[in-house]
Amino acid sequence: MGNLKKKILLLSTGDVNGAYEAIYKLGYFFYDQGYTVSMLVKYRTKRDSFIVQYIKKQKKKSIISFAIQLFIKIKNKLAHKLWGKPKDTNFDTKYSFFSKNETIENISAENVISQIGFVPDFIITGMTDGFINSTDLLNLYKITQAKIYNIAVDMNHFTGGCHYAWDCDGYIRGCNEECPAIIEKKNRSLAKLNFETKLKNARTGNFEIIGMSDWTIKQAKNSKIYNNQKVFYNVNSLIDTNLFNARNRDIAKRVFDFDDSKFYIMAGSQNANDPRKGFPYFIEALKILEGELTIEQKSKIVLLIVSRDVPKEFENLNFEKQKLDYITDYRLLVLLYQAIDLFVSASIEDAGPMMVSEAMACGTPVVGFDMGVVNNMVINNYNGYKAKLKDSKDLALGIKNISELSKEKYKDFSCNSVVQVERFSSLSVIKELKIFQ
């Protein structure tokens, strides 16, 4: 890494779960490697010393500062008048349109530097919904001249506000008044304003994208905002293999009182009713599987669903099944990954999910649709099965194939899963990229 390590600022709305956790892992890695690093968040839950909760500070009144504040206030009011206030706008929830206004300033760049105590050489952002936007990021660039990387934990860095575009190609041609995420036609200009602001800010500050999977890199390359970027790096979920590993697979089933003679299939999400997670396709695949297995084969399969909410149709499946509450204790989650025999990802619009790489790191093969991180982490006849997108029959075939592997072949798949994560998704990948030097 060199003798003189760079100073790094990470920005994230929170520090736990999903996209926020990915940035935390990156911060922990930099801290462990001896970098000067701060992770600035709006909501702090972890107690790590490098995590700083942003606090708004009142500036001393002056004629100049008063004039600046008045200008910002007038600019914000004008934007609201022209484009509508966020509270007056209704959104189609499937698009996760969380970035309501890219033109306003949410934080003080000077205050950020004062709170973290150093001027960063690199600024890295993840999911910053409700915290900062591209205008805040440009303001930070202006006073630090730091190299800025936006990690594509989803699509938001190159859209007009949505985090998942589905079939909309607005991020490619430029979001406009046809935005399907905004229900009222009169408010759809908000997407255009956001997009044009992001485009201008990204070009002015020379922002770059780091992908969380080959899928997000493909989207970023096609996007109007980042299609001029020359090199795209991929960090594939960022898994801490010191925590997520296969070391206790021989005893993990006993911890949960699982039957060694049965085959445990797990799927999970914070909310299994989220359409992005594709659980209707998973349930349809299991129904197909019911018709293809003998009574004895079905009796050996146990379905585990880890989620706060589960679709009602899941209860009608003729397999032994258990619902587990969403697990926040990572030590327990690791043991569960080690105890199961197969993880299924039915996501149909997803940059991840993180659970794919976590399961593989614990030696568990994965079957999933060709989406997100499955696209480049799961390899047929090596560590799992990559099914055609939204093809429940193909998903069922993958599940059946893995469940019928011999013990020797299954062991190969398990070992290959670990190797794939160590090579392409572990924190050591950051070292190999050598971009933060």
Tab-separated table of N, CA, C and O in Angstrom, residues 111-228:
chain	number	residue	atom	x	y	z
A	111	ASN	N	-18.517	22.029	7.581
A	111	ASN	CA	-18.857	21.349	8.826
A	111	ASN	C	-18.409	19.892	8.810
A	111	ASN	O	-17.953	19.351	9.822
A	112	VAL	N	-18.527	19.250	7.655
A	112	VAL	CA	-18.084	17.863	7.512
A	112	VAL	C	-16.592	17.749	7.820
A	112	VAL	O	-16.159	16.888	8.598
A	113	ILE	N	-15.801	18.603	7.201
A	113	ILE	CA	-14.354	18.565	7.407
A	113	ILE	C	-14.011	18.852	8.864
A	113	ILE	O	-13.119	18.227	9.451
A	114	SER	N	-14.735	19.781	9.477
A	114	SER	CA	-14.506	20.105	10.879
A	114	SER	C	-14.800	18.905	11.774
A	114	SER	O	-14.053	18.626	12.718
A	115	GLN	N	-15.843	18.159	11.457
A	115	GLN	CA	-16.235	17.036	12.317
A	115	GLN	C	-15.321	15.832	12.169
A	115	GLN	O	-15.046	15.134	13.143
A	116	ILE	N	-14.846	15.557	10.945
A	116	ILE	CA	-13.977	14.386	10.783
A	116	ILE	C	-12.522	14.722	11.128
A	116	ILE	O	-11.731	13.824	11.428
A	117	GLY	N	-12.139	15.995	11.074
A	117	GLY	CA	-10.817	16.409	11.534
A	117	GLY	C	-9.693	16.287	10.525
A	117	GLY	O	-8.525	16.383	10.885
A	118	PHE	N	-10.012	16.056	9.253
A	118	PHE	CA	-8.968	15.991	8.229
A	118	PHE	C	-9.574	16.277	6.868
A	118	PHE	O	-10.800	16.218	6.679
A	119	VAL	N	-8.707	16.612	5.908
A	119	VAL	CA	-9.136	16.816	4.525
A	119	VAL	C	-8.873	15.520	3.763
A	119	VAL	O	-7.721	15.091	3.626
A	120	PRO	N	-9.904	14.855	3.281
A	120	PRO	CA	-9.713	13.551	2.641
A	120	PRO	C	-9.084	13.633	1.256
A	120	PRO	O	-9.255	14.613	0.533
A	121	ASP	N	-8.353	12.570	0.913
A	121	ASP	CA	-7.835	12.412	-0.446
A	121	ASP	C	-8.863	11.693	-1.323
A	121	ASP	O	-8.900	11.898	-2.532
A	122	PHE	N	-9.669	10.825	-0.673
A	122	PHE	CA	-10.715	10.082	-1.365
A	122	PHE	C	-12.028	10.244	-0.605
A	122	PHE	O	-12.045	10.240	0.625
A	123	ILE	N	-13.111	10.365	-1.358
A	123	ILE	CA	-14.451	10.348	-0.781
A	123	ILE	C	-15.221	9.225	-1.465
A	123	ILE	O	-15.270	9.154	-2.694
A	124	ILE	N	-15.804	8.343	-0.653
A	124	ILE	CA	-16.519	7.178	-1.170
A	124	ILE	C	-17.946	7.206	-0.635
A	124	ILE	O	-18.156	7.296	0.575
A	125	THR	N	-18.920	7.129	-1.521
A	125	THR	CA	-20.315	7.125	-1.091
A	125	THR	C	-20.986	5.813	-1.453
A	125	THR	O	-20.603	5.147	-2.420
A	126	GLY	N	-21.989	5.469	-0.680
A	126	GLY	CA	-22.827	4.320	-0.984
A	126	GLY	C	-24.250	4.781	-1.142
A	126	GLY	O	-24.567	5.601	-1.995
A	127	MET	N	-25.124	4.304	-0.266
A	127	MET	CA	-26.518	4.738	-0.271
A	127	MET	C	-26.653	5.882	0.730
A	127	MET	O	-26.467	5.690	1.927
A	128	THR	N	-26.988	7.069	0.244
A	128	THR	CA	-27.028	8.258	1.098
A	128	THR	C	-28.404	8.917	1.061
A	128	THR	O	-28.528	10.122	1.227
A	129	ASP	N	-29.445	8.116	0.843
A	129	ASP	CA	-30.806	8.643	0.771
A	129	ASP	C	-31.180	9.349	2.074
A	129	ASP	O	-30.934	8.856	3.163
A	130	GLY	N	-31.786	10.524	1.941
A	130	GLY	CA	-32.208	11.278	3.108
A	130	GLY	C	-31.072	11.927	3.866
A	130	GLY	O	-31.278	12.482	4.952
A	131	PHE	N	-29.877	11.893	3.312
A	131	PHE	CA	-28.697	12.440	3.990
A	131	PHE	C	-28.005	13.472	3.110
A	131	PHE	O	-28.021	14.661	3.390
A	132	ILE	N	-27.370	13.020	2.040
A	132	ILE	CA	-26.690	13.941	1.131
A	132	ILE	C	-27.053	13.604	-0.312
A	132	ILE	O	-27.511	12.500	-0.611
A	133	ASN	N	-26.828	14.547	-1.204
A	133	ASN	CA	-27.071	14.327	-2.625
A	133	ASN	C	-25.838	14.725	-3.433
A	133	ASN	O	-24.779	15.024	-2.861
A	134	SER	N	-25.966	14.748	-4.753
A	134	SER	CA	-24.811	15.038	-5.611
A	134	SER	C	-24.346	16.487	-5.471
A	134	SER	O	-23.166	16.786	-5.669
A	135	THR	N	-25.255	17.394	-5.106
A	135	THR	CA	-24.866	18.785	-4.876
A	135	THR	C	-23.989	18.897	-3.634
A	135	THR	O	-22.969	19.605	-3.637
A	136	ASP	N	-24.347	18.190	-2.576
A	136	ASP	CA	-23.508	18.163	-1.373
A	136	ASP	C	-22.138	17.563	-1.686
A	136	ASP	O	-21.114	18.032	-1.190
A	137	LEU	N	-22.155	16.532	-2.523
A	137	LEU	CA	-20.899	15.861	-2.878
A	137	LEU	C	-19.997	16.797	-3.676
A	137	LEU	O	-18.776	16.831	-3.464
A	138	LEU	N	-20.585	17.557	-4.574
A	138	LEU	CA	-19.796	18.516	-5.353
A	138	LEU	C	-19.226	19.608	-4.443
A	138	LEU	O	-18.068	20.030	-4.628
A	139	ASN	N	-19.990	20.049	-3.463
A	139	ASN	CA	-19.496	21.046	-2.514
A	139	ASN	C	-18.298	20.515	-1.737
A	139	ASN	O	-17.331	21.254	-1.470
A	140	LEU	N	-18.336	19.233	-1.381
A	140	LEU	CA	-17.189	18.613	-0.704
A	140	LEU	C	-15.976	18.562	-1.626
A	140	LEU	O	-14.839	18.790	-1.203
A	141	TYR	N	-16.224	18.244	-2.891
A	141	TYR	CA	-15.134	18.207	-3.864
A	141	TYR	C	-14.466	19.581	-3.994
A	141	TYR	O	-13.234	19.687	-4.062
A	142	LYS	N	-15.271	20.625	-4.009
A	142	LYS	CA	-14.744	21.979	-4.216
A	142	LYS	C	-13.791	22.418	-3.115
A	142	LYS	O	-12.835	23.150	-3.376
A	143	ILE	N	-14.033	21.970	-1.882
A	143	ILE	CA	-13.158	22.410	-0.788
A	143	ILE	C	-12.065	21.395	-0.450
A	143	ILE	O	-11.161	21.698	0.322
A	144	THR	N	-12.136	20.182	-1.044
A	144	THR	CA	-11.122	19.166	-0.729
A	144	THR	C	-10.309	18.743	-1.947
A	144	THR	O	-9.174	18.289	-1.801
A	145	GLN	N	-10.904	18.855	-3.156
A	145	GLN	CA	-10.302	18.336	-4.388
A	145	GLN	C	-10.055	16.829	-4.290
A	145	GLN	O	-9.174	16.268	-4.955
A	146	ALA	N	-10.835	16.151	-3.461
A	146	ALA	CA	-10.686	14.705	-3.279
A	146	ALA	C	-11.200	13.954	-4.507
A	146	ALA	O	-12.084	14.429	-5.225
A	147	LYS	N	-10.641	12.778	-4.736
A	147	LYS	CA	-11.153	11.896	-5.772
A	147	LYS	C	-12.419	11.237	-5.233
A	147	LYS	O	-12.401	10.646	-4.155
A	148	ILE	N	-13.514	11.322	-5.985
A	148	ILE	CA	-14.799	10.843	-5.497
A	148	ILE	C	-15.239	9.593	-6.250
A	148	ILE	O	-15.299	9.574	-7.481
A	149	TYR	N	-15.536	8.546	-5.478
A	149	TYR	CA	-16.065	7.302	-6.025
A	149	TYR	C	-17.445	7.043	-5.435
A	149	TYR	O	-17.625	7.055	-4.213
A	150	ASN	N	-18.421	6.816	-6.298
A	150	ASN	CA	-19.758	6.414	-5.872
A	150	ASN	C	-19.901	4.911	-6.073
A	150	ASN	O	-19.761	4.423	-7.201
A	151	ILE	N	-20.147	4.187	-4.993
A	151	ILE	CA	-20.300	2.743	-5.107
A	151	ILE	C	-21.742	2.427	-5.478
A	151	ILE	O	-22.683	2.834	-4.793
A	152	ALA	N	-21.926	1.692	-6.559
A	152	ALA	CA	-23.261	1.390	-7.067
A	152	ALA	C	-23.875	0.231	-6.300
A	152	ALA	O	-23.936	-0.903	-6.786
A	153	VAL	N	-24.328	0.533	-5.077
A	153	VAL	CA	-25.065	-0.473	-4.312
A	153	VAL	C	-26.451	-0.672	-4.929
A	153	VAL	O	-27.147	-1.637	-4.626
A	154	ASP	N	-26.850	0.270	-5.771
A	154	ASP	CA	-28.043	0.184	-6.613
A	154	ASP	C	-27.821	1.144	-7.782
A	154	ASP	O	-26.676	1.499	-8.071
A	155	MET	N	-28.879	1.625	-8.414
A	155	MET	CA	-28.733	2.456	-9.622
A	155	MET	C	-28.813	3.958	-9.351
A	155	MET	O	-28.681	4.761	-10.275
A	156	ASN	N	-29.026	4.356	-8.118
A	156	ASN	CA	-29.390	5.742	-7.841
A	156	ASN	C	-28.368	6.770	-8.292
A	156	ASN	O	-28.739	7.894	-8.649
A	157	HIS	N	-27.090	6.431	-8.288
A	157	HIS	CA	-26.068	7.413	-8.666
A	157	HIS	C	-26.174	7.842	-10.126
A	157	HIS	O	-25.612	8.864	-10.511
A	158	PHE	N	-26.896	7.083	-10.948
A	158	PHE	CA	-26.993	7.477	-12.358
A	158	PHE	C	-28.435	7.480	-12.875
A	158	PHE	O	-28.701	7.261	-14.056
A	159	THR	N	-29.387	7.750	-11.973
A	159	THR	CA	-30.782	7.924	-12.388
A	159	THR	C	-31.296	9.284	-11.919
A	159	THR	O	-30.614	9.989	-11.183
A	160	GLY	N	-32.534	9.586	-12.290
A	160	GLY	CA	-33.144	10.835	-11.872
A	160	GLY	C	-33.789	10.772	-10.502
A	160	GLY	O	-34.476	11.709	-10.105
A	161	GLY	N	-33.570	9.684	-9.789
A	161	GLY	CA	-34.108	9.575	-8.436
A	161	GLY	C	-34.425	8.171	-7.992
A	161	GLY	O	-34.421	7.867	-6.796
A	162	CYS	N	-34.733	7.275	-8.922
A	162	CYS	CA	-35.067	5.908	-8.525
A	162	CYS	C	-33.794	5.113	-8.225
A	162	CYS	O	-32.712	5.417	-8.727
A	163	HIS	N	-33.952	4.087	-7.387
A	163	HIS	CA	-32.827	3.216	-7.066
A	163	HIS	C	-32.840	1.952	-7.921
A	163	HIS	O	-31.834	1.261	-8.029
A	164	TYR	N	-33.999	1.681	-8.530
A	164	TYR	CA	-34.121	0.533	-9.444
A	164	TYR	C	-34.984	0.963	-10.619
A	164	TYR	O	-36.130	1.371	-10.446
A	165	ALA	N	-34.433	0.872	-11.825
A	165	ALA	CA	-35.119	1.391	-13.010
A	165	ALA	C	-36.039	0.380	-13.671
A	165	ALA	O	-36.830	0.747	-14.537
A	166	TRP	N	-35.917	-0.900	-13.321
A	166	TRP	CA	-36.690	-1.951	-13.964
A	166	TRP	C	-36.495	-1.876	-15.485
A	166	TRP	O	-35.378	-1.895	-15.947
A	167	ASP	N	-37.563	-1.731	-16.250
A	167	ASP	CA	-37.427	-1.717	-17.714
A	167	ASP	C	-37.267	-0.311	-18.282
A	167	ASP	O	-37.153	-0.140	-19.503
A	168	CYS	N	-37.257	0.703	-17.433
A	168	CYS	CA	-37.117	2.078	-17.904
A	168	CYS	C	-35.664	2.346	-18.324
A	168	CYS	O	-34.730	2.009	-17.595
A	169	ASP	N	-35.470	2.953	-19.488
A	169	ASP	CA	-34.123	3.255	-19.971
A	169	ASP	C	-33.797	4.740	-19.834
A	169	ASP	O	-32.903	5.256	-20.501
A	170	GLY	N	-34.514	5.428	-18.950
A	170	GLY	CA	-34.271	6.852	-18.762
A	170	GLY	C	-32.851	7.171	-18.354
A	170	GLY	O	-32.284	8.191	-18.774
A	171	TYR	N	-32.238	6.293	-17.560
A	171	TYR	CA	-30.867	6.534	-17.120
A	171	TYR	C	-29.878	6.462	-18.282
A	171	TYR	O	-28.761	6.982	-18.202
A	172	ILE	N	-30.280	5.853	-19.398
A	172	ILE	CA	-29.427	5.741	-20.584
A	172	ILE	C	-29.569	6.973	-21.480
A	172	ILE	O	-28.574	7.561	-21.914
A	173	ARG	N	-30.791	7.388	-21.726
A	173	ARG	CA	-31.044	8.516	-22.644
A	173	ARG	C	-31.191	9.845	-21.922
A	173	ARG	O	-31.110	10.909	-22.526
A	174	GLY	N	-31.407	9.795	-20.599
A	174	GLY	CA	-31.633	11.006	-19.824
A	174	GLY	C	-33.048	11.038	-19.285
A	174	GLY	O	-34.001	11.075	-20.082
A	175	CYS	N	-33.213	10.994	-17.962
A	175	CYS	CA	-34.554	10.978	-17.376
A	175	CYS	C	-35.306	12.250	-17.736
A	175	CYS	O	-34.723	13.342	-17.780
A	176	ASN	N	-36.618	12.116	-18.000
A	176	ASN	CA	-37.405	13.265	-18.435
A	176	ASN	C	-38.833	13.178	-17.909
A	176	ASN	O	-39.117	12.432	-16.967
A	177	GLU	N	-39.735	13.921	-18.550
A	177	GLU	CA	-41.121	14.004	-18.101
A	177	GLU	C	-41.905	12.711	-18.316
A	177	GLU	O	-43.091	12.632	-17.969
A	178	GLU	N	-41.282	11.669	-18.866
A	178	GLU	CA	-41.952	10.393	-19.059
A	178	GLU	C	-41.678	9.426	-17.909
A	178	GLU	O	-42.055	8.256	-17.973
A	179	CYS	N	-41.044	9.900	-16.862
A	179	CYS	CA	-40.634	9.049	-15.735
A	179	CYS	C	-41.797	8.210	-15.192
A	179	CYS	O	-42.786	8.761	-14.687
A	180	PRO	N	-41.707	6.865	-15.260
A	180	PRO	CA	-42.800	6.011	-14.786
A	180	PRO	C	-42.853	5.896	-13.265
A	180	PRO	O	-43.851	5.428	-12.719
A	181	ALA	N	-41.803	6.327	-12.593
A	181	ALA	CA	-41.768	6.215	-11.130
A	181	ALA	C	-42.623	7.272	-10.451
A	181	ALA	O	-43.051	7.094	-9.309
A	182	ILE	N	-42.851	8.392	-11.150
A	182	ILE	CA	-43.650	9.487	-10.593
A	182	ILE	C	-45.065	9.391	-11.152
A	182	ILE	O	-45.266	9.444	-12.371
A	183	ILE	N	-46.041	9.243	-10.262
A	183	ILE	CA	-47.411	8.979	-10.696
A	183	ILE	C	-48.067	10.185	-11.355
A	183	ILE	O	-48.659	10.065	-12.433
A	184	GLU	N	-47.958	11.377	-10.722
A	184	GLU	CA	-48.590	12.565	-11.301
A	184	GLU	C	-47.742	13.132	-12.439
A	184	GLU	O	-46.568	13.428	-12.242
A	185	LYS	N	-48.371	13.291	-13.597
A	185	LYS	CA	-47.648	13.820	-14.755
A	185	LYS	C	-47.102	15.219	-14.495
A	185	LYS	O	-46.024	15.569	-14.974
A	186	LYS	N	-47.838	16.024	-13.719
A	186	LYS	CA	-47.413	17.398	-13.468
A	186	LYS	C	-46.104	17.476	-12.687
A	186	LYS	O	-45.421	18.498	-12.715
A	187	ASN	N	-45.745	16.386	-11.990
A	187	ASN	CA	-44.528	16.395	-11.166
A	187	ASN	C	-43.359	15.635	-11.793
A	187	ASN	O	-42.298	15.518	-11.177
A	188	ARG	N	-43.553	15.097	-12.986
A	188	ARG	CA	-42.512	14.248	-13.576
A	188	ARG	C	-41.265	15.017	-14.000
A	188	ARG	O	-40.214	14.412	-14.229
A	189	SER	N	-41.376	16.342	-14.075
A	189	SER	CA	-40.187	17.131	-14.394
A	189	SER	C	-39.142	17.035	-13.289
A	189	SER	O	-37.975	17.363	-13.507
A	190	LEU	N	-39.566	16.559	-12.105
A	190	LEU	CA	-38.628	16.366	-10.995
A	190	LEU	C	-37.512	15.403	-11.387
A	190	LEU	O	-36.342	15.619	-11.057
A	191	ALA	N	-37.869	14.354	-12.108
A	191	ALA	CA	-36.868	13.384	-12.549
A	191	ALA	C	-35.859	14.018	-13.487
A	191	ALA	O	-34.647	13.758	-13.405
A	192	LYS	N	-36.344	14.870	-14.388
A	192	LYS	CA	-35.452	15.554	-15.326
A	192	LYS	C	-34.518	16.502	-14.594
A	192	LYS	O	-33.305	16.548	-14.866
A	193	LEU	N	-35.062	17.273	-13.652
A	193	LEU	CA	-34.242	18.208	-12.877
A	193	LEU	C	-33.168	17.469	-12.090
A	193	LEU	O	-31.995	17.854	-12.091
A	194	ASN	N	-33.568	16.383	-11.424
A	194	ASN	CA	-32.612	15.587	-10.654
A	194	ASN	C	-31.509	15.032	-11.554
A	194	ASN	O	-30.319	15.080	-11.223
A	195	PHE	N	-31.928	14.475	-12.692
A	195	PHE	CA	-30.963	13.848	-13.596
A	195	PHE	C	-29.961	14.861	-14.130
A	195	PHE	O	-28.749	14.621	-14.125
A	196	GLU	N	-30.464	15.984	-14.605
A	196	GLU	CA	-29.570	17.002	-15.166
A	196	GLU	C	-28.633	17.577	-14.108
A	196	GLU	O	-27.476	17.905	-14.403
A	197	THR	N	-29.115	17.668	-12.870
A	197	THR	CA	-28.264	18.144	-11.779
A	197	THR	C	-27.170	17.125	-11.473
A	197	THR	O	-25.998	17.480	-11.305
A	198	LYS	N	-27.534	15.851	-11.426
A	198	LYS	CA	-26.544	14.795	-11.178
A	198	LYS	C	-25.499	14.761	-12.288
A	198	LYS	O	-24.301	14.605	-12.023
A	199	LEU	N	-25.968	14.884	-13.524
A	199	LEU	CA	-25.051	14.860	-14.666
A	199	LEU	C	-24.046	16.000	-14.581
A	199	LEU	O	-22.831	15.784	-14.722
A	200	LYS	N	-24.518	17.197	-14.318
A	200	LYS	CA	-23.646	18.364	-14.220
A	200	LYS	C	-22.672	18.220	-13.054
A	200	LYS	O	-21.465	18.479	-13.202
A	201	ASN	N	-23.173	17.787	-11.905
A	201	ASN	CA	-22.320	17.643	-10.719
A	201	ASN	C	-21.257	16.566	-10.916
A	201	ASN	O	-20.091	16.746	-10.536
A	202	ALA	N	-21.656	15.440	-11.516
A	202	ALA	CA	-20.715	14.343	-11.733
A	202	ALA	C	-19.612	14.733	-12.710
A	202	ALA	O	-18.434	14.402	-12.507
A	203	ARG	N	-19.975	15.451	-13.764
A	203	ARG	CA	-18.974	15.871	-14.740
A	203	ARG	C	-18.054	16.950	-14.156
A	203	ARG	O	-16.841	16.927	-14.375
A	204	THR	N	-18.630	17.884	-13.385
A	204	THR	CA	-17.826	18.956	-12.786
A	204	THR	C	-16.845	18.399	-11.748
A	204	THR	O	-15.677	18.805	-11.705
A	205	GLY	N	-17.321	17.473	-10.931
A	205	GLY	CA	-16.484	16.918	-9.869
A	205	GLY	C	-15.720	15.672	-10.268
A	205	GLY	O	-14.999	15.092	-9.448
A	206	ASN	N	-15.885	15.240	-11.551
A	206	ASN	CA	-15.202	14.049	-12.064
A	206	ASN	C	-15.480	12.830	-11.183
A	206	ASN	O	-14.586	12.059	-10.853
A	207	PHE	N	-16.747	12.651	-10.799
A	207	PHE	CA	-17.131	11.487	-10.007
A	207	PHE	C	-16.946	10.224	-10.843
A	207	PHE	O	-17.106	10.246	-12.060
A	208	GLU	N	-16.640	9.115	-10.167
A	208	GLU	CA	-16.559	7.826	-10.845
A	208	GLU	C	-17.357	6.779	-10.084
A	208	GLU	O	-17.595	6.916	-8.885
A	209	ILE	N	-17.754	5.734	-10.799
A	209	ILE	CA	-18.542	4.639	-10.233
A	209	ILE	C	-17.660	3.436	-9.938
A	209	ILE	O	-16.775	3.091	-10.729
A	210	ILE	N	-17.906	2.795	-8.796
A	210	ILE	CA	-17.355	1.468	-8.500
A	210	ILE	C	-18.552	0.523	-8.418
A	210	ILE	O	-19.532	0.806	-7.724
A	211	GLY	N	-18.501	-0.588	-9.133
A	211	GLY	CA	-19.634	-1.511	-9.171
A	211	GLY	C	-19.632	-2.487	-8.020
A	211	GLY	O	-18.578	-2.846	-7.483
A	212	MET	N	-20.838	-2.922	-7.632
A	212	MET	CA	-20.978	-3.980	-6.631
A	212	MET	C	-21.194	-5.344	-7.284
A	212	MET	O	-21.293	-6.353	-6.611
A	213	SER	N	-21.301	-5.344	-8.599
A	213	SER	CA	-21.421	-6.580	-9.375
A	213	SER	C	-21.217	-6.213	-10.835
A	213	SER	O	-21.250	-5.030	-11.199
A	214	ASP	N	-21.012	-7.204	-11.676
A	214	ASP	CA	-20.895	-6.931	-13.105
A	214	ASP	C	-22.193	-6.344	-13.648
A	214	ASP	O	-22.190	-5.589	-14.626
A	215	TRP	N	-23.297	-6.695	-12.999
A	215	TRP	CA	-24.596	-6.189	-13.428
A	215	TRP	C	-24.659	-4.667	-13.296
A	215	TRP	O	-25.075	-3.965	-14.218
A	216	THR	N	-24.242	-4.145	-12.128
A	216	THR	CA	-24.286	-2.700	-11.919
A	216	THR	C	-23.245	-1.976	-12.773
A	216	THR	O	-23.457	-0.834	-13.184
A	217	ILE	N	-22.126	-2.633	-13.041
A	217	ILE	CA	-21.125	-2.029	-13.922
A	217	ILE	C	-21.687	-1.886	-15.340
A	217	ILE	O	-21.495	-0.852	-16.000
A	218	LYS	N	-22.394	-2.906	-15.796
A	218	LYS	CA	-23.012	-2.838	-17.127
A	218	LYS	C	-23.994	-1.670	-17.190
A	218	LYS	O	-24.025	-0.920	-18.177
A	219	GLN	N	-24.788	-1.489	-16.137
A	219	GLN	CA	-25.742	-0.386	-16.104
A	219	GLN	C	-25.023	0.964	-16.106
A	219	GLN	O	-25.420	1.892	-16.815
A	220	ALA	N	-23.966	1.073	-15.298
A	220	ALA	CA	-23.220	2.330	-15.221
A	220	ALA	C	-22.562	2.672	-16.554
A	220	ALA	O	-22.553	3.840	-16.975
A	221	LYS	N	-22.023	1.675	-17.227
A	221	LYS	CA	-21.393	1.901	-18.529
A	221	LYS	C	-22.403	2.417	-19.561
A	221	LYS	O	-22.057	3.214	-20.434
A	222	ASN	N	-23.638	1.956	-19.444
A	222	ASN	CA	-24.674	2.372	-20.384
A	222	ASN	C	-25.313	3.709	-20.002
A	222	ASN	O	-26.003	4.321	-20.816
A	223	SER	N	-25.093	4.140	-18.761
A	223	SER	CA	-25.763	5.346	-18.278
A	223	SER	C	-25.192	6.604	-18.939
A	223	SER	O	-24.006	6.671	-19.266
A	224	LYS	N	-26.042	7.594	-19.113
A	224	LYS	CA	-25.609	8.851	-19.716
A	224	LYS	C	-24.637	9.591	-18.814
A	224	LYS	O	-23.719	10.277	-19.296
A	225	ILE	N	-24.797	9.431	-17.503
A	225	ILE	CA	-23.951	10.169	-16.564
A	225	ILE	C	-22.535	9.622	-16.504
A	225	ILE	O	-21.563	10.378	-16.401
A	226	TYR	N	-22.377	8.299	-16.618
A	226	TYR	CA	-21.044	7.711	-16.446
A	226	TYR	C	-20.521	6.980	-17.685
A	226	TYR	O	-19.541	6.239	-17.595
A	227	ASN	N	-21.146	7.186	-18.834
A	227	ASN	CA	-20.673	6.456	-20.018
A	227	ASN	C	-19.327	6.935	-20.540
A	227	ASN	O	-18.747	6.324	-21.440
A	228	ASN	N	-18.807	8.036	-19.966
A	228	ASN	CA	-17.480	8.504	-20.388
A	228	ASN	C	-16.377	8.023	-19.455
A	228	ASN	O	-15.201	8.331	-19.666
